[in-house]
Amino acid sequence: MHSNISIFVPHVGCPHKCAFCDQRTITGEQKLPHKEDVERACLQALEEVSDITDTEIAFFGGSFTAIPRDYMLELLTAAYKFAGEGKFKGIRLSTRPDYINSEILDILKQYGVTAIELGAQSMSDEVLEANERGHTAEDVRQASKLIREYGFELGLQMMVGLYKSGHQQEDETFNEIMAIHPDTVRIYPVVILKHTRLAELLASGEYKPMSFDEVLSLSTRALGAFTEAGIKVIKCGLHASEFVEKDMVGGFYHPAFRELCEGMIYRQAIEKALGDAPENGTYTFIIGKGCISKAVGHKRANREYFEKSGLRIKFTEDNDIPLYEVRLIKSEGSENV
Ligand code: SF4
């Protein structure tokens, strides 16, 4: 099973103040990791992780390639000692699209980096500007192209429901990410944290976020379509965390957000398979192995949803059915249909 040795690198001297970012995570409180911390984390993983060939050393925190060069090299050198000897699968990092160029990518190649994730957040310039990202959609396109040319795995992170993002801007982001076709995507519905510009805009009434159901529906579409297109969605919704629950003042947080989206994908697939006006009765669907809880829905929501219309839904698993697909095999009183 895939795992990450996660090393959080708080952004040192970030030149930007994105409207959704809690600046306290940048300016202090968090200790900066050094080479000893990287080595300790890798040695610990060597003892504890069963399959190190599917384990990556991951530098997260937003802007890895924008941190001071000496410091970046210190961390990379420490990680490369482990990744370079083939002990782990590789090195993954996340950064801003405007801190990617040939010179930086040459260094990352040299130090054994294998995957680069870009915080794209939106592909609408209007939304990027309104949320004070400090880069454009073109920066994302150019950086993605260059990362691909160098042969790195490409990841894109997107946010849903940002300030000034309506359905048109959400479509733009979704369509462009589909067209870039990264290897991985992270989908983050916006969470409005205290001490951020978005919190101020929310309090003043200037930012009127979409409804939770709209954001759920947009995220569901992205999760389903990216998966179907072979783009791996490695995150959908923020981690369930006490920090977020304590510090959020608005936005779209749910501790089981991905489960909600997966339930919606199955609900839509079942409705499609049933067609218009199905007769009351019991229907059996084959679904992929290990997908029953996703198909039944969060807190059995799908079962209850269909029961309200007099439909009883049953599932059986089959290894050959892909994730999020359903196949109707039986309805009460009839053989295979
Ligand atoms: S989200 Fe924006 S402000 Fe926060 S660390 Fe990343 S680039 Fe800097």
Coordinates of N, CA and C and ligand atoms in Angstrom, one line a residue, residues 11 14 16-18 20-21 23 26 61-63 96 133, ligand 1:
H11 N 6.2 27.6 4.9 CA 6.8 28.5 4.0 C 7.6 29.6 4.6
C14 N 7.1 33.7 2.8 CA 6.3 33.6 1.6 C 6.0 35.0 1.1
H16 N 3.7 35.9 -0.8 CA 2.3 36.2 -1.1 C 1.4 36.0 0.1
K17 N 0.3 36.5 0.1 CA -0.7 36.3 1.2 C -2.0 35.9 0.5
C18 N -2.0 34.6 0.2 CA -3.3 34.1 -0.4 C -4.4 34.3 0.5
F20 N -6.9 32.7 1.3 CA -7.5 31.6 2.1 C -6.5 31.1 3.1
C21 N -5.2 31.6 3.1 CA -4.1 31.0 3.9 C -4.1 31.6 5.3
Q23 N -2.1 32.9 7.9 CA -0.7 33.3 7.9 C 0.0 32.8 9.1
I26 N 2.5 30.3 8.5 CA 3.7 30.7 7.8 C 4.7 31.4 8.7
G61 N 3.7 21.6 2.2 CA 3.7 22.8 2.8 C 3.5 24.0 1.9
G62 N 3.4 23.8 0.6 CA 3.0 24.8 -0.3 C 4.0 25.3 -1.3
S63 N 5.2 25.7 -0.8 CA 6.1 26.4 -1.8 C 7.5 25.9 -1.7
R96 N 4.5 26.2 -5.7 CA 3.7 27.2 -6.5 C 4.1 27.1 -8.0
R133 N -3.6 35.1 -5.2 CA -2.6 34.0 -5.3 C -1.3 34.5 -5.8
Ligands
SF4_1 S1 -1.2 29.3 0.4 FE1 -0.3 31.2 -0.5 S2 0.2 32.4 1.3 FE2 -0.1 30.3 2.0 S3 2.0 29.5 2.0 FE3 1.0 28.9 0.0 S4 1.7 30.6 -1.3 FE4 2.1 31.3 0.7

